[in-house]
Amino acid sequence: MGFMDKLVLFIICLVAFFGMAGGALMGPVLPSMVEPLNTSREAVGWVLGVYTFSTALFMVLLGVVTDRIGRKKVLIPCLLINGVAGLAGYFAPNLPILLVFRFIQGIGIAGMMPVVMTMIGELYDGLERVHAMGRMSMTTAVGSVSAPLIGGTLAVLGWNYPFLFYGLTIPLAFIAMLFLPETMNSNPEQRTGFKKMFMSLKDIRVAYTVFLSFAVFFLLYTIVIYVPFILKDNFGFTSQGAGLALGVQGASMVIFASQAKRLASKYPKYTILGIGFTLLGIAVVGMSGVYSIPLVFLLLLVFGVGFGMVQPLLNTLVTQVAPNDAMGSVVSLFNTMKYVGQTAAPAVLGVILLNSNLVVVFIASSLLGFCVAISTYIMRHKIYTTDT
């Protein structure tokens, strides 16, 4: 890669970092918002809930828009929306007004991650695309680990100081405007809409890849939501300690995501996916019988390895199987399924927990990981047979 190529990829990764940090930044700050905003613990959770709802709601819509008007014409305004609405949260006098700002901010986030993924799909081919997606996945993993630390540190100054961090996407918007290329095909006859996006799902490769996006984030949120309960109930961890413990998986995600190109050059895609989902299943089912802190950390490490193998490859695959004239909308649908997976995990597993215990929760979730691992082998001749 030349200097400009590296600069473009660096900007793309920065956008992905802020896209990931948008929600994670506020997690540790919520308790300190209750008193200043004169609200309750239950209500303050909407600071995250409204944000993710807005993101999921607008992601597919903006994906269709990117296929009609262009990638940069969506990305630049979304970066500005995220920055301005985020900064506005600093001045929010009460919870209802803050929630309005968070809803608007979610619109900005909805157009960030799918657009840069689409741009990678159009800028790179073959193993270089895997490499770029690996770098982006590594960046988002860093964001998932560092954002809570950034938010918690800024909250020491005041509950609203973390919102200032979002303002950094305003100068990033101008940098992206100057240096990022427009990658979309300019032929207006090839610009499509919702019909083309849903027609694309008739292709088993597209539908299956979108499903895998749901599955991997369902498994991730099994760990994120329920492992802290184990750490607290069995080993006396505080919420802060549990958050730091989850950072172990983030560290291993970063390491293996950085090796995505090397893995893809040596092994077939279905092999990497199969091993990755098997590791995810092993880590989740292992949590059902942990008896020591070192074992918890080992399983978190294994989960991070599996996630680091799967996520960059899935990000690459969706850009490979999506039709060129509907790539933006299909990639947006793919990203929306991440939020569906994050929502479905507590909904489905919460019902299981209500009627059983955490052991059953982890066993039930792990079955998804193992079934998906088997399915990648069964589908190997229909899907992912090329590197183009």
Coordinates of C-alpha atoms in Angstrom, one line a residue:
M1 CA 0.0 0.0 0.0
G2 CA 1.1 3.5 -0.8
F3 CA 0.8 6.5 1.6
M4 CA -2.6 7.6 0.3
D5 CA -3.9 4.0 0.5
K6 CA -2.8 3.8 4.1
L7 CA -4.3 7.2 4.9
V8 CA -7.6 6.1 3.4
L9 CA -7.7 2.9 5.4
F10 CA -6.7 4.8 8.5
I11 CA -9.6 7.2 8.1
I12 CA -12.0 4.3 7.5
C13 CA -10.7 2.6 10.7
L14 CA -11.2 5.9 12.6
V15 CA -14.8 6.1 11.5
A16 CA -15.3 2.4 12.5
F17 CA -13.8 3.2 15.9
F18 CA -16.2 6.0 16.6
G19 CA -19.0 3.9 15.3
M20 CA -18.2 1.2 17.9
A21 CA -17.5 3.7 20.7
G22 CA -20.8 5.4 20.3
G23 CA -22.6 3.0 22.6
A24 CA -19.8 1.5 24.7
L25 CA -18.6 5.0 25.8
M26 CA -21.8 5.5 27.9
G27 CA -22.0 2.2 29.7
P28 CA -20.0 3.0 32.8
V29 CA -21.4 6.6 32.9
L30 CA -25.1 5.7 33.4
P31 CA -25.0 5.4 37.2
S32 CA -23.5 8.9 37.6
M33 CA -26.3 10.3 35.5
V34 CA -29.2 9.3 37.8
E35 CA -28.9 12.1 40.4
P36 CA -27.9 15.1 38.1
L37 CA -30.7 14.3 35.7
N38 CA -33.2 13.6 38.5
T39 CA -34.2 10.3 37.1
S40 CA -34.1 6.6 38.1
R41 CA -31.8 3.6 37.4
E42 CA -34.5 2.0 35.2
A43 CA -35.1 5.2 33.2
V44 CA -31.5 6.1 32.6
G45 CA -31.0 2.9 30.7
W46 CA -32.9 4.5 27.8
V47 CA -29.7 6.6 27.2
L48 CA -28.4 3.4 25.5
G49 CA -31.8 2.0 24.5
V50 CA -33.0 5.0 22.4
Y51 CA -29.6 5.2 20.8
T52 CA -29.5 1.6 19.6
F53 CA -33.1 1.7 18.6
S54 CA -32.5 4.7 16.4
T55 CA -29.4 3.2 14.9
A56 CA -31.2 -0.1 14.0
L57 CA -34.2 1.9 12.6
F58 CA -32.3 4.1 10.3
M59 CA -29.4 1.7 9.2
V60 CA -31.3 -0.1 6.4
L61 CA -32.9 3.2 5.2
L62 CA -29.5 4.9 5.0
G63 CA -28.1 1.8 3.3
V64 CA -30.6 2.2 0.4
V65 CA -29.8 6.0 0.3
T66 CA -26.1 5.3 -0.1
D67 CA -26.9 3.1 -3.1
R68 CA -28.8 6.0 -4.6
I69 CA -26.7 9.1 -3.9
G70 CA -23.2 7.9 -3.0
R71 CA -21.1 6.8 0.0
K72 CA -19.5 10.1 1.0
K73 CA -22.8 12.0 0.6
V74 CA -24.1 9.9 3.4
L75 CA -21.0 9.4 5.5
I76 CA -20.0 13.0 5.9
P77 CA -23.4 14.3 7.1
C78 CA -23.6 11.2 9.5
L79 CA -20.3 12.1 11.0
L80 CA -21.4 15.6 11.6
I81 CA -24.8 14.5 13.0
N82 CA -23.0 12.2 15.4
G83 CA -20.6 14.9 16.5
V84 CA -23.1 17.7 16.9
A85 CA -25.8 15.6 18.6
G86 CA -23.2 14.1 20.9
L87 CA -21.9 17.5 21.9
A88 CA -25.4 18.7 22.5
G89 CA -25.8 15.9 25.1
Y90 CA -23.2 17.8 27.2
F91 CA -25.7 20.7 27.6
A92 CA -28.8 18.5 28.2
P93 CA -30.7 19.8 31.2
N94 CA -32.8 16.7 31.8
L95 CA -33.3 13.1 30.6
P96 CA -36.1 13.7 28.0
I97 CA -34.0 16.3 26.1
L98 CA -30.9 14.0 26.4
L99 CA -32.9 11.2 24.9
V100 CA -33.9 13.4 21.9
F101 CA -30.2 14.1 21.3
R102 CA -29.3 10.4 21.6
F103 CA -32.0 9.5 19.1
I104 CA -30.6 12.0 16.6
Q105 CA -27.1 10.7 17.3
G106 CA -28.2 7.2 16.5
I107 CA -29.1 8.4 13.0
G108 CA -25.5 9.5 12.5
I109 CA -24.1 6.2 13.8
A110 CA -26.4 4.3 11.4
G111 CA -24.6 5.7 8.4
M112 CA -21.1 5.2 9.6
M113 CA -20.1 1.6 9.9
P114 CA -22.1 0.2 6.9
V115 CA -20.7 2.9 4.6
V116 CA -17.1 2.3 5.5
M117 CA -17.6 -1.5 5.1
T118 CA -19.1 -0.9 1.7
M119 CA -16.2 1.4 0.7
I120 CA -13.7 -1.3 1.7
G121 CA -15.7 -3.7 -0.4
E122 CA -15.3 -1.4 -3.4
L123 CA -11.7 -0.3 -2.8
Y124 CA -10.1 -3.7 -2.3
D125 CA -10.2 -7.2 -3.7
G126 CA -9.2 -10.6 -2.6
L127 CA -6.8 -10.9 0.3
E128 CA -6.3 -7.1 0.4
R129 CA -10.1 -6.8 1.2
V130 CA -9.6 -9.4 4.0
H131 CA -6.6 -7.4 5.3
A132 CA -8.6 -4.1 5.3
M133 CA -11.6 -5.7 7.0
G134 CA -9.2 -7.3 9.6
R135 CA -7.7 -3.9 10.3
M136 CA -11.2 -2.4 10.7
S137 CA -12.3 -5.3 12.9
M138 CA -9.2 -4.8 15.0
T139 CA -10.0 -1.1 15.4
T140 CA -13.6 -1.9 16.5
A141 CA -12.3 -4.4 19.0
V142 CA -10.0 -1.7 20.4
G143 CA -13.0 0.6 20.6
S144 CA -15.1 -1.9 22.5
V145 CA -12.3 -2.2 25.1
S146 CA -11.1 1.4 25.3
A147 CA -14.4 3.3 25.0
P148 CA -15.8 2.3 28.4
L149 CA -12.4 3.3 29.9
I150 CA -12.5 6.6 28.1
G151 CA -16.1 7.2 29.2
G152 CA -15.5 6.2 32.8
T153 CA -12.4 8.4 33.0
L154 CA -14.1 11.5 31.6
A155 CA -17.1 10.9 33.9
V156 CA -14.7 11.6 36.8
L157 CA -14.9 15.3 35.7
G158 CA -18.7 15.2 35.5
W159 CA -21.5 13.0 34.1
N160 CA -21.7 15.0 30.9
Y161 CA -18.0 15.2 30.0
P162 CA -18.0 12.0 28.0
F163 CA -20.3 13.6 25.5
L164 CA -17.5 15.9 24.5
F165 CA -15.6 12.9 23.1
Y166 CA -18.3 12.6 20.3
G167 CA -17.3 16.0 19.0
L168 CA -14.1 14.5 17.5
T169 CA -16.2 13.2 14.6
I170 CA -16.8 16.8 13.5
P171 CA -13.1 17.4 12.4
L172 CA -13.1 13.7 11.2
A173 CA -15.9 14.6 8.8
F174 CA -13.9 17.3 7.1
I175 CA -10.8 15.0 6.9
A176 CA -13.0 12.3 5.3
M177 CA -14.4 14.8 2.9
L178 CA -10.9 15.8 1.8
F179 CA -9.2 12.4 1.5
L180 CA -11.8 9.6 1.1
P181 CA -12.7 8.7 -2.5
E182 CA -16.2 8.2 -3.7
T183 CA -16.4 4.5 -4.5
M184 CA -19.9 4.0 -5.8
N185 CA -20.7 3.3 -9.5
S186 CA -22.0 6.6 -10.9
N187 CA -24.4 5.0 -13.4
P188 CA -27.9 6.2 -12.3
E189 CA -29.5 3.2 -14.0
Q190 CA -27.8 0.9 -11.5
R191 CA -29.1 2.7 -8.4
T192 CA -31.5 0.6 -6.5
G193 CA -33.8 0.6 -3.5
F194 CA -35.5 -1.6 -1.0
K195 CA -36.8 -4.0 -3.6
K196 CA -33.3 -4.9 -4.8
M197 CA -32.1 -5.3 -1.2
F198 CA -34.9 -7.8 -0.4
M199 CA -34.5 -9.5 -3.8
S200 CA -30.9 -10.0 -2.9
L201 CA -31.9 -12.2 0.1
K202 CA -33.2 -14.8 -2.4
D203 CA -29.5 -15.5 -3.0
I204 CA -28.6 -18.2 -0.3
R205 CA -25.2 -16.7 0.0
V206 CA -26.5 -13.3 1.0
A207 CA -29.2 -14.7 3.3
Y208 CA -26.8 -17.0 5.1
T209 CA -24.1 -14.3 5.6
V210 CA -26.7 -12.0 7.1
F211 CA -27.8 -14.8 9.4
L212 CA -24.2 -15.3 10.5
S213 CA -24.0 -11.7 11.5
F214 CA -27.0 -12.2 13.8
A215 CA -25.5 -15.4 15.3
V216 CA -22.1 -14.1 16.2
F217 CA -23.6 -11.1 18.0
F218 CA -26.2 -13.3 19.8
L219 CA -23.2 -15.3 21.1
L220 CA -21.3 -12.1 22.0
Y221 CA -24.1 -10.7 24.0
T222 CA -24.5 -14.0 25.9
I223 CA -21.0 -13.3 27.2
V224 CA -21.4 -9.6 27.7
I225 CA -24.7 -9.9 29.6
Y226 CA -24.3 -13.1 31.7
V227 CA -20.6 -13.5 32.5
P228 CA -20.7 -10.5 34.8
F229 CA -23.4 -12.3 36.8
I230 CA -21.0 -15.3 37.3
L231 CA -18.1 -13.0 38.2
K232 CA -20.3 -11.2 40.8
D233 CA -22.2 -14.1 42.3
N234 CA -19.4 -16.7 42.3
F235 CA -16.2 -14.7 42.7
G236 CA -17.4 -11.4 44.3
F237 CA -16.4 -9.1 41.4
T238 CA -17.6 -5.5 41.3
S239 CA -19.2 -4.1 38.1
Q240 CA -15.9 -2.3 37.3
G241 CA -13.9 -5.5 37.8
A242 CA -16.3 -7.5 35.6
G243 CA -15.9 -4.8 32.9
L244 CA -12.1 -5.1 33.1
A245 CA -12.4 -8.9 32.9
L246 CA -14.4 -8.7 29.7
G247 CA -11.5 -6.7 28.3
V248 CA -9.6 -10.1 28.0
Q249 CA -11.8 -11.1 25.1
G250 CA -11.3 -7.8 23.5
A251 CA -7.5 -8.1 23.6
S252 CA -7.6 -11.6 22.0
M253 CA -10.1 -10.2 19.4
V254 CA -7.6 -7.5 18.4
I255 CA -4.7 -10.0 18.1
F256 CA -6.6 -12.5 15.9
A257 CA -8.4 -9.9 13.8
S258 CA -5.0 -8.5 12.9
Q259 CA -4.1 -12.0 11.4
A260 CA -7.2 -12.2 9.2
K261 CA -5.3 -11.9 5.9
R262 CA -2.7 -14.5 6.9
L263 CA -5.4 -17.0 8.0
A264 CA -7.5 -16.4 4.8
S265 CA -4.4 -17.0 2.6
K266 CA -3.8 -20.4 4.1
Y267 CA -7.2 -21.9 4.9
P268 CA -10.6 -22.0 3.1
K269 CA -13.3 -19.6 4.4
Y270 CA -15.6 -22.3 5.6
T271 CA -12.8 -23.8 7.7
I272 CA -12.0 -20.5 9.4
L273 CA -15.7 -19.8 10.1
G274 CA -16.3 -23.4 11.3
I275 CA -13.3 -23.3 13.7
G276 CA -14.3 -19.8 14.9
F277 CA -17.9 -20.7 15.7
T278 CA -16.7 -23.9 17.4
L279 CA -14.5 -21.9 19.6
L280 CA -17.3 -19.5 20.4
G281 CA -19.5 -22.5 21.3
I282 CA -16.8 -24.0 23.5
A283 CA -16.3 -20.8 25.4
V284 CA -20.0 -20.2 26.0
V285 CA -20.8 -23.8 27.1
G286 CA -17.7 -23.7 29.3
M287 CA -19.1 -20.8 31.2
S288 CA -21.9 -23.2 32.4
G289 CA -19.4 -25.0 34.7
V290 CA -16.6 -22.6 35.6
Y291 CA -15.1 -23.2 39.0
S292 CA -12.2 -20.8 39.1
I293 CA -11.2 -17.3 37.9
P294 CA -8.3 -18.5 35.7
L295 CA -10.8 -20.7 33.9
V296 CA -13.2 -17.8 33.3
F297 CA -10.3 -15.8 31.9
L298 CA -9.2 -18.7 29.7
L299 CA -12.7 -19.1 28.3
L300 CA -12.9 -15.3 27.6
L301 CA -9.6 -15.6 25.8
V302 CA -11.0 -18.5 23.7
F303 CA -14.1 -16.5 22.9
G304 CA -12.1 -13.6 21.8
V305 CA -10.0 -15.8 19.5
G306 CA -13.1 -17.2 17.9
F307 CA -14.7 -13.8 17.4
G308 CA -11.5 -12.4 16.0
M309 CA -11.5 -15.2 13.4
V310 CA -15.1 -14.9 12.4
Q311 CA -15.9 -11.1 12.4
P312 CA -13.3 -9.9 9.8
L313 CA -14.2 -12.7 7.5
L314 CA -17.9 -12.1 7.7
N315 CA -17.3 -8.4 7.0
T316 CA -15.4 -9.4 3.9
L317 CA -17.9 -12.0 2.8
V318 CA -20.9 -9.7 2.9
T319 CA -19.2 -7.3 0.4
Q320 CA -18.3 -10.3 -1.8
V321 CA -21.8 -11.9 -2.0
A322 CA -23.8 -8.6 -2.2
P323 CA -24.8 -7.4 -5.7
N324 CA -22.6 -4.5 -6.8
D325 CA -25.7 -2.3 -7.3
A326 CA -27.1 -3.0 -3.9
M327 CA -23.9 -3.4 -1.8
G328 CA -24.7 -0.4 0.5
S329 CA -28.2 -1.6 1.4
V330 CA -27.1 -5.3 1.9
V331 CA -24.2 -4.3 4.1
S332 CA -26.6 -2.1 6.1
L333 CA -28.9 -5.0 6.5
F334 CA -26.0 -7.1 7.6
N335 CA -25.1 -4.6 10.2
T336 CA -28.7 -4.2 11.4
M337 CA -28.7 -7.9 12.1
K338 CA -25.9 -7.3 14.7
Y339 CA -28.4 -5.1 16.6
V340 CA -31.1 -7.8 16.2
G341 CA -28.7 -10.3 17.7
Q342 CA -27.8 -8.0 20.6
T343 CA -31.6 -7.5 21.2
A344 CA -32.5 -11.2 20.8
A345 CA -29.9 -12.5 23.2
P346 CA -31.4 -11.0 26.4
A347 CA -35.0 -11.5 25.1
V348 CA -34.6 -15.2 24.4
L349 CA -32.1 -16.1 27.1
G350 CA -34.0 -14.0 29.6
V351 CA -37.0 -16.3 29.1
I352 CA -34.8 -19.3 29.6
L353 CA -33.3 -17.9 32.7
L354 CA -36.7 -17.1 34.1
N355 CA -37.6 -20.8 33.9
S356 CA -34.2 -22.4 34.7
N357 CA -30.7 -21.0 35.6
L358 CA -27.5 -19.6 34.1
V359 CA -26.2 -23.1 33.4
V360 CA -29.1 -23.8 31.0
V361 CA -28.7 -20.3 29.5
F362 CA -25.1 -20.9 28.5
I363 CA -25.7 -24.4 27.2
A364 CA -28.7 -23.2 25.1
S365 CA -26.7 -20.4 23.6
S366 CA -23.7 -22.6 22.9
L367 CA -25.9 -24.9 20.8
L368 CA -26.4 -22.0 18.3
G369 CA -22.6 -21.7 18.0
F370 CA -22.1 -25.4 17.4
C371 CA -25.0 -25.6 14.9
V372 CA -23.6 -22.7 12.9
A373 CA -20.2 -24.3 12.9
I374 CA -21.7 -27.5 11.4
S375 CA -23.7 -25.5 8.9
T376 CA -20.6 -23.8 7.5
Y377 CA -19.3 -27.2 6.6
I378 CA -22.6 -28.3 5.1
M379 CA -22.9 -25.1 3.0
R380 CA -19.2 -25.1 1.9
H381 CA -19.9 -26.1 -1.7
K382 CA -22.6 -23.4 -2.2
I383 CA -20.9 -20.5 -0.4
Y384 CA -17.5 -18.9 -0.1
T385 CA -15.7 -20.9 -2.7
T386 CA -13.8 -18.0 -4.2
D387 CA -11.6 -15.3 -2.9
T388 CA -12.7 -12.5 -5.3

